[in-house]
Structures are given as C-alpha cells and as structure tokens.
Amino acid sequence: MARSARLVPPLAVTTRLPAATLVVSALVLTACGGGVHGAPGGSGVRDPYFPKAGNGGYDVSHYGLRLGYDPGAHRLTGTAVLTARATEDLSAFNLDLLGMEVEKVTVGSRIARWNRAGQELTVRPHDDIERDETFRVTVRYSGTPETVTDPDGSEEGWLRTADGTLALGEPTGSMAWFPGNHHPSDKAAYDLTVTVPKGLRAVSNGELRSETTARGRTTSVWHTGEPMASYLATLAIGRFDISRSRAGDLPVYTAVDPAEAAASRPVLGRLPEVLRWAERRFGPYPFATTGAIVDSAPSVGYALETQSRPVFPGAPDLPLLVHELAHQWYGDSVTPESWRDMWLNEGFATYAEWLWEEDHGGRTAQEMFDAVYSGEHFDTEEAAEEIWEFPPADPPSAARITDPPVYWRGAMVLQKLRQAVGDERFFPILREWAARYRYGNADTADFTGFVEKQAPGDDLRPVWDEWLYGDGKPERA
C-alpha cells in the first residue's frame, strides 16, 4: 500500500461481538451431535489490532471460488470451496464472512449445520474432524456485497465503480466477498472463476487460464499457485484495455480503464525496467506473473500491492509503481505475521523508493533520510512532526497501522541499519531476508534476529532501541 501526499491508505473495521454470544453459539452447535471429542475452533487468532480476524483450529491450503456478478443489480452469487488441514481436533470451526446470505454449507460430502453472528460463520460438521486431517468445506452464498468503511473514512471490501467493481482487502475487506480465514498468517493458493455480463472483464491475481463468452456472459478463470494472504486477493470488474507482454521470461498482464490509458502508458511501459532493477536489489521475482490494474476509481484514494498485480485507482507515477512492485517481495511473498508488523511491508517499500532514486541519479538514501529527519521533505510542520508520534514497530491502535511513522520511520530504520553494518552486508541482508521467508510469514522479532545472525559482532541495539522501538525523535548519531 502506498501512503504519501498522493494517496491515503485504508484502515479496517472489524465487527466485534460479545464473547458470550460466540461461546454460547459454539456450545449450542457442539451439543447437537454425539461422540464429540474435539472442541470448537477459535473465532479469531488474537491479532493485537483485529482480534476477530482469522480463525483458530485449521490452516487453509487452497481456495476455489466460483463467482457471478451483475453490476446492474449489484448482486453477487458465490460458491467457495476451502481445502484445509485441522491443527486440532474440531467439533466446529469458524469462517469470516461479512454480510451475504449463506444458503448451504457442506463439509466433505455431508451437509453441515451453521450459525451466523456478525462476521463469524460457525460451521458444525456432521462428523468431528481430527487433528492433521485434511477436509473440504463448501459454502454457497449470495447477496449484496458490502463496502467496509474504515476508522479514517477510507473504504475497502466491495467498492462499486462506474462500470463494475473493485474488490480490495487490506486489512479485513476480503471477507466482504468470500468466506475464509482472513488473517495474513494463513496463506493459500487460489483458483477463481468469475462470470460477468458480456462486454465487461474480470481481472484478478495470478495467471489467466481461460476467458470464454457464451449466452451473453463472459467467464474468466484465474490461478494463483503461490501462497497468498487473503488481504492481497483482488477482483476488478469493468471495461479495461488489456495488454500482454513479457519482462524477460515473465508474463506481464495489465488491465487499464480506458479513461486512464493515456496517462498510465509512460509509467507502465517502465514496469519491466523496474522489475529488472528490483531483482538486482531484492533477489528473484517471487511469482509466476506480474502486471497491474489501473481503474478509474478516484474515491478509493489509495493503491494496494495485491499479489502479482498491484491495483491503482488512477494512473500511477513512477515512485508509486516502484513502491507497489517492491511489496511483491516485502509484504506479498514475505507477509507479516500480524498487523503489528506492517512496517516490514511499508518501511521496506518506502525504502525501495529511496534506493530507486539513489540508483537513478537522484538523491541518495542518506539524503532522503536527512530530509525526512530535518522535516524539509514535508510540506508542513505538522506533517514533519507526525512521523515521530510512535515507533514503527508498535502502532498504538488498529486505526494507526498505516500512519506515517510506519512508512517513513520504517524506511529510516533500514537506513540506520545500512549505516551500522555497511553496504557489503546490508544489501545481502535485503536479498536473503526475502529468500529466507519466501512465501511465508515473519514478524519484527524474526527480522531483528535474522539481521543479528547476518551481522555478528555489530552492536545493533541503538538501531532497534532508538529507531525501531523508541518513542519520540531520536538524537542524530
């Protein structure tokens, strides 16, 4: 995600339910069957900012989504098939689904009981599920998908556009259009089949496997084979100019709203150049395809690093393209363990902008650091002071996980680290961090521990204590 004078990032609202309501619902479902040896899975994974996000007791390996959408009626129909492994004995488990009407739930081949309470869809399978057992749950649903308004007034979820929709999910909006385990710690492969009225296109993550039109409807099939957090899933429906090309051996697929085509062309034309540069700095590109979605959606107000195909609500400039493509390494391939660790996404992507400028005849990263530290980089004194309001590794609330300290101070942490260990160690650390946690999750402690092993003998405590976790504006060393 990008935050700057150009864009305002999204924050999320999670529906909070009384704990007693969820416990009673789960117990009622459990009591319906005999021979229970398991327990209900948790209704959240206790994320420090979004405690109801995600669910305990299982790990999803694959989402199979079959969707149909009619923009005129604003109606979505869906069938979601989740393949998962139980991490404990389960008598019941939860899925996150906001709004929508659930019509039928099956686990395996047998109909399952289910209950709704806010965003929680509690499923009681006919037979208990044993730990380490792989199971498949199918949910058939339909209705009017919701737009989620975040605490700062920005929006995510299912966002209507002039000719269709744009589905965005950071941090919890994906539950507005498909049921799942909606927390970044549970990543999975995806196959998405979408049917829309003829004349519209449905664009998503990954590889386009097929696109066919029959009886006035067009069906597109998209495949994402690498693990993906649900907040990085996207779906754009509308009229788009499609471009297919290659960046070396890598397929490039871009979808651009015709109204944004002329303004987007110069920057998108440099996408292969940016990728070649990023691979030199960060290591091999982690996905099977790349590209971009440029919609005409000015009310959205932010870009998002949706996996393999970032979304822009209008024509991007070059720094924004660099930022979102850097996220493919830092955020998409290496994904935060919890929402507390957002600086591992945004600090790295902001620092990538600094490195791009340094490598292309502009200011050095140190000069960028100095301008941010002095406040000269910002248009107002208020903006200059805002970055010191909290440490990047410890945002004070869910409403602030994408505030300026996460971006600017996060990037400053990396520059201070570069100063501490030297370029010969620093740039291998960037590449090896992306390689070590490729397709996985990591938190801040993982990063600091990793760096200390890569730079034995260096005293990094001032970097961590003053710049990563310290309150206020540190003294210049």
Coordinates of C-alpha atoms in Angstrom, one line a residue, residues 128-400:
D128 CA -15.8 -34.3 14.1
I129 CA -12.6 -33.5 12.3
E130 CA -9.4 -35.0 13.8
R131 CA -6.1 -33.1 14.1
D132 CA -4.0 -33.2 11.0
E133 CA -7.0 -34.3 8.9
T134 CA -7.4 -32.6 5.6
F135 CA -11.0 -31.5 5.0
R136 CA -13.0 -29.6 2.4
V137 CA -15.8 -27.1 3.3
T138 CA -18.1 -25.7 0.6
V139 CA -20.2 -22.6 1.2
R140 CA -22.9 -21.4 -1.2
Y141 CA -23.9 -17.8 -0.7
S142 CA -25.4 -14.7 -2.4
G143 CA -26.5 -11.2 -1.9
T144 CA -25.3 -7.6 -1.9
P145 CA -21.6 -7.4 -1.0
E146 CA -20.7 -4.7 1.5
T147 CA -18.3 -1.8 1.4
V148 CA -16.3 -1.6 4.7
T149 CA -15.7 1.9 6.0
D150 CA -12.6 2.2 8.0
P151 CA -11.9 4.3 11.1
D152 CA -10.2 7.0 9.0
G153 CA -13.1 7.2 6.5
S154 CA -11.4 5.2 3.7
E155 CA -13.1 2.2 2.2
E156 CA -12.3 -1.4 1.3
G157 CA -14.3 -4.6 0.6
W158 CA -16.5 -4.5 -2.4
L159 CA -16.2 -1.0 -4.0
R160 CA -18.5 -0.1 -6.8
T161 CA -17.1 1.8 -9.8
A162 CA -18.8 3.5 -12.7
D163 CA -18.8 0.3 -14.8
G164 CA -18.4 -2.5 -12.3
T165 CA -16.5 -3.1 -9.0
L166 CA -13.1 -3.2 -7.4
A167 CA -12.6 -5.7 -4.5
L168 CA -9.8 -4.7 -2.1
G169 CA -9.0 -6.4 1.2
E170 CA -6.3 -4.7 3.4
P171 CA -6.7 -5.5 6.2
T172 CA -10.0 -7.4 6.5
G173 CA -12.1 -6.4 3.5
S174 CA -11.9 -9.7 1.7
M175 CA -14.4 -11.2 4.0
A176 CA -17.0 -9.0 2.2
W177 CA -16.8 -11.2 -0.9
F178 CA -15.8 -14.7 0.1
P179 CA -15.7 -16.7 3.3
G180 CA -12.3 -17.7 4.7
N181 CA -9.6 -17.5 7.3
H182 CA -9.0 -13.8 6.8
H183 CA -5.7 -13.1 8.6
P184 CA -2.3 -12.7 7.0
S185 CA -0.9 -15.6 8.9
D186 CA -2.9 -18.1 6.9
K187 CA -1.8 -18.1 3.2
A188 CA -3.1 -20.3 0.5
A189 CA -3.3 -21.0 -3.3
Y190 CA -6.3 -19.6 -5.2
D191 CA -8.4 -20.6 -8.2
L192 CA -11.0 -18.0 -9.1
T193 CA -13.7 -18.4 -11.8
V194 CA -15.8 -15.2 -12.4
T195 CA -18.8 -14.7 -14.7
V196 CA -19.9 -11.2 -15.7
P197 CA -22.0 -9.7 -18.4
K198 CA -20.6 -9.7 -21.9
G199 CA -18.6 -6.5 -22.6
L200 CA -17.0 -6.5 -19.1
R201 CA -13.8 -8.1 -17.9
A202 CA -13.0 -9.7 -14.6
V203 CA -9.3 -9.3 -13.7
S204 CA -7.7 -10.9 -10.7
N205 CA -4.3 -12.1 -9.3
G206 CA -2.1 -14.6 -10.9
E207 CA -2.4 -16.3 -14.3
L208 CA -5.4 -16.0 -16.6
R209 CA -6.1 -19.6 -17.6
S210 CA -9.1 -19.0 -19.9
E211 CA -11.7 -16.5 -20.9
T212 CA -14.8 -17.5 -22.8
T213 CA -18.1 -15.8 -23.8
A214 CA -21.4 -17.6 -24.2
R215 CA -25.1 -16.6 -23.9
G216 CA -24.2 -13.0 -23.1
R217 CA -21.9 -13.8 -20.3
T218 CA -18.0 -13.9 -20.1
T219 CA -16.3 -16.3 -17.7
S220 CA -12.6 -15.8 -16.7
V221 CA -10.5 -18.3 -14.8
W222 CA -7.6 -17.1 -12.7
H223 CA -5.0 -19.2 -10.9
T224 CA -2.5 -18.2 -8.2
G225 CA -0.3 -21.1 -7.3
E226 CA 2.0 -19.3 -4.8
P227 CA 0.7 -18.9 -1.2
M228 CA -1.3 -15.6 -0.9
A229 CA -2.8 -13.9 2.2
S230 CA -6.5 -13.2 1.6
Y231 CA -6.0 -9.4 2.0
L232 CA -3.9 -9.5 -1.2
A233 CA -6.6 -11.1 -3.3
T234 CA -8.4 -8.7 -5.7
L235 CA -11.1 -8.6 -8.3
A236 CA -11.7 -5.8 -10.7
I237 CA -14.8 -5.9 -12.9
G238 CA -15.3 -3.4 -15.7
R239 CA -14.2 -2.2 -19.1
F240 CA -10.4 -2.5 -19.5
D241 CA -7.8 -2.1 -22.1
I242 CA -5.7 -5.3 -21.8
S243 CA -2.0 -5.5 -22.6
R244 CA 0.0 -8.7 -22.6
S245 CA 3.8 -8.6 -22.9
R246 CA 6.9 -10.1 -21.2
A247 CA 9.6 -8.9 -18.9
G248 CA 12.3 -11.3 -19.9
D249 CA 10.6 -14.7 -19.3
L250 CA 8.0 -13.3 -17.0
P251 CA 4.4 -12.8 -18.4
V252 CA 3.1 -9.2 -17.9
Y253 CA -0.7 -8.6 -17.9
T254 CA -2.0 -5.1 -17.4
A255 CA -5.7 -4.0 -17.3
V256 CA -6.3 -0.3 -17.6
D257 CA -9.5 1.6 -17.6
P258 CA -9.8 3.4 -21.0
A259 CA -10.1 6.8 -19.2
E260 CA -6.7 6.2 -17.6
A261 CA -4.9 4.6 -20.6
A262 CA -3.1 7.6 -22.0
A263 CA -1.8 8.8 -18.6
S264 CA -0.8 5.3 -17.5
R265 CA 1.1 4.3 -20.6
P266 CA 4.5 6.0 -19.9
V267 CA 4.8 4.7 -16.4
L268 CA 3.5 1.2 -17.1
G269 CA 5.9 1.0 -20.0
R270 CA 8.7 1.1 -17.5
L271 CA 7.4 -1.9 -15.5
P272 CA 10.0 -4.4 -17.0
E273 CA 12.8 -1.9 -16.2
V274 CA 11.6 -1.6 -12.6
L275 CA 11.4 -5.3 -12.2
R276 CA 14.9 -5.9 -13.5
W277 CA 16.2 -3.3 -11.0
A278 CA 14.2 -4.8 -8.2
E279 CA 15.6 -8.3 -8.9
R280 CA 19.1 -6.9 -8.6
R281 CA 18.4 -5.4 -5.3
F282 CA 15.9 -7.8 -3.7
G283 CA 16.5 -11.2 -5.5
P284 CA 14.4 -13.2 -7.9
Y285 CA 10.9 -12.1 -8.5
P286 CA 8.7 -14.4 -6.4
F287 CA 5.7 -15.0 -8.6
A288 CA 4.8 -16.6 -11.9
T289 CA 3.3 -13.4 -13.5
T290 CA 3.2 -9.7 -13.0
G291 CA 1.3 -6.6 -14.2
A292 CA -1.0 -4.0 -12.9
I293 CA -4.7 -3.0 -12.7
V294 CA -5.4 0.7 -13.2
D295 CA -9.0 1.5 -12.6
S296 CA -10.8 4.9 -12.7
A297 CA -11.8 5.0 -9.0
P298 CA -10.7 8.3 -7.6
S299 CA -12.8 7.9 -4.5
V300 CA -10.7 4.9 -3.4
G301 CA -7.7 7.2 -2.7
Y302 CA -5.0 4.5 -2.3
A303 CA -3.0 2.0 -4.2
L304 CA -2.7 -1.6 -3.0
E305 CA 0.0 -4.3 -3.5
T306 CA -2.4 -7.0 -4.5
Q307 CA -0.3 -10.0 -5.2
S308 CA 1.4 -10.2 -8.7
R309 CA -0.9 -7.4 -10.0
P310 CA -1.0 -4.2 -7.9
V311 CA -4.1 -2.0 -8.1
F312 CA -4.0 1.7 -8.7
P313 CA -7.2 3.9 -8.5
G314 CA -5.8 6.1 -11.3
A315 CA -2.7 6.5 -13.4
P316 CA 0.3 5.9 -11.1
D317 CA 3.6 7.9 -11.1
L318 CA 6.9 6.1 -11.2
P319 CA 7.7 6.2 -7.4
L320 CA 4.3 4.7 -6.7
L321 CA 4.9 1.9 -9.2
V322 CA 8.3 1.2 -7.6
H323 CA 6.6 1.1 -4.1
E324 CA 3.9 -1.4 -5.1
L325 CA 6.3 -3.6 -7.0
A326 CA 8.7 -3.7 -4.1
H327 CA 5.8 -5.0 -2.0
Q328 CA 5.8 -8.2 -4.1
W329 CA 8.9 -9.2 -2.2
Y330 CA 8.2 -7.4 1.1
G331 CA 4.5 -7.9 2.1
D332 CA 3.3 -10.4 -0.5
S333 CA 6.0 -13.1 -0.6
V334 CA 7.2 -12.3 2.9
T335 CA 4.0 -11.5 4.7
P336 CA 3.6 -10.0 8.2
E337 CA 2.7 -12.5 11.0
S338 CA 0.3 -10.0 12.4
W339 CA -0.9 -6.4 11.7
R340 CA 1.5 -5.1 14.3
D341 CA 4.3 -5.8 11.8
M342 CA 3.2 -3.5 9.0
W343 CA 6.5 -1.6 9.0
L344 CA 8.0 -4.8 7.4
N345 CA 5.7 -4.0 4.4
E346 CA 5.6 -0.3 4.3
G347 CA 9.1 0.6 5.6
F348 CA 10.7 -1.7 3.1
A349 CA 8.6 -0.4 0.1
T350 CA 9.3 3.2 1.1
Y351 CA 13.0 2.5 1.3
A352 CA 12.8 0.9 -2.1
E353 CA 11.7 4.3 -3.5
W354 CA 14.8 5.8 -1.9
L355 CA 17.0 3.2 -3.4
W356 CA 15.4 3.7 -6.8
E357 CA 16.2 7.4 -6.7
E358 CA 19.7 6.7 -5.4
D359 CA 20.4 4.3 -8.3
H360 CA 18.9 6.6 -10.9
G361 CA 20.8 9.8 -10.4
G362 CA 18.6 11.4 -7.8
R363 CA 19.1 11.9 -4.1
T364 CA 20.9 9.2 -2.1
A365 CA 19.0 7.2 0.5
Q366 CA 21.0 9.1 3.1
E367 CA 20.0 12.4 1.7
M368 CA 16.4 11.3 1.8
F369 CA 16.9 10.2 5.4
D370 CA 18.3 13.7 6.2
A371 CA 15.4 15.5 4.5
V372 CA 12.9 13.4 6.4
Y373 CA 14.7 13.9 9.7
S374 CA 15.0 17.6 9.4
G375 CA 11.4 18.0 8.1
E376 CA 12.5 19.5 4.8
H377 CA 10.9 16.7 2.9
F378 CA 7.4 17.6 4.1
D379 CA 5.1 20.4 3.0
T380 CA 4.0 21.4 6.5
E381 CA 5.5 21.4 10.0
E382 CA 2.6 19.2 11.2
A383 CA 3.4 16.5 8.6
A384 CA 7.1 16.7 9.6
E385 CA 6.3 16.1 13.3
E386 CA 3.7 13.4 12.6
I387 CA 6.3 10.8 11.8
W388 CA 7.6 10.9 15.4
E389 CA 4.3 10.2 17.1
F390 CA 5.0 6.5 17.7
P391 CA 7.7 3.9 16.9
P392 CA 7.2 2.0 13.6
A393 CA 7.2 -1.4 15.3
D394 CA 4.5 -0.5 17.8
P395 CA 1.5 1.4 16.4
P396 CA -0.8 2.4 19.2
S397 CA -4.1 1.1 17.6
A398 CA -5.7 -0.5 14.6
A399 CA -6.6 2.9 13.3
R400 CA -2.9 3.8 13.0

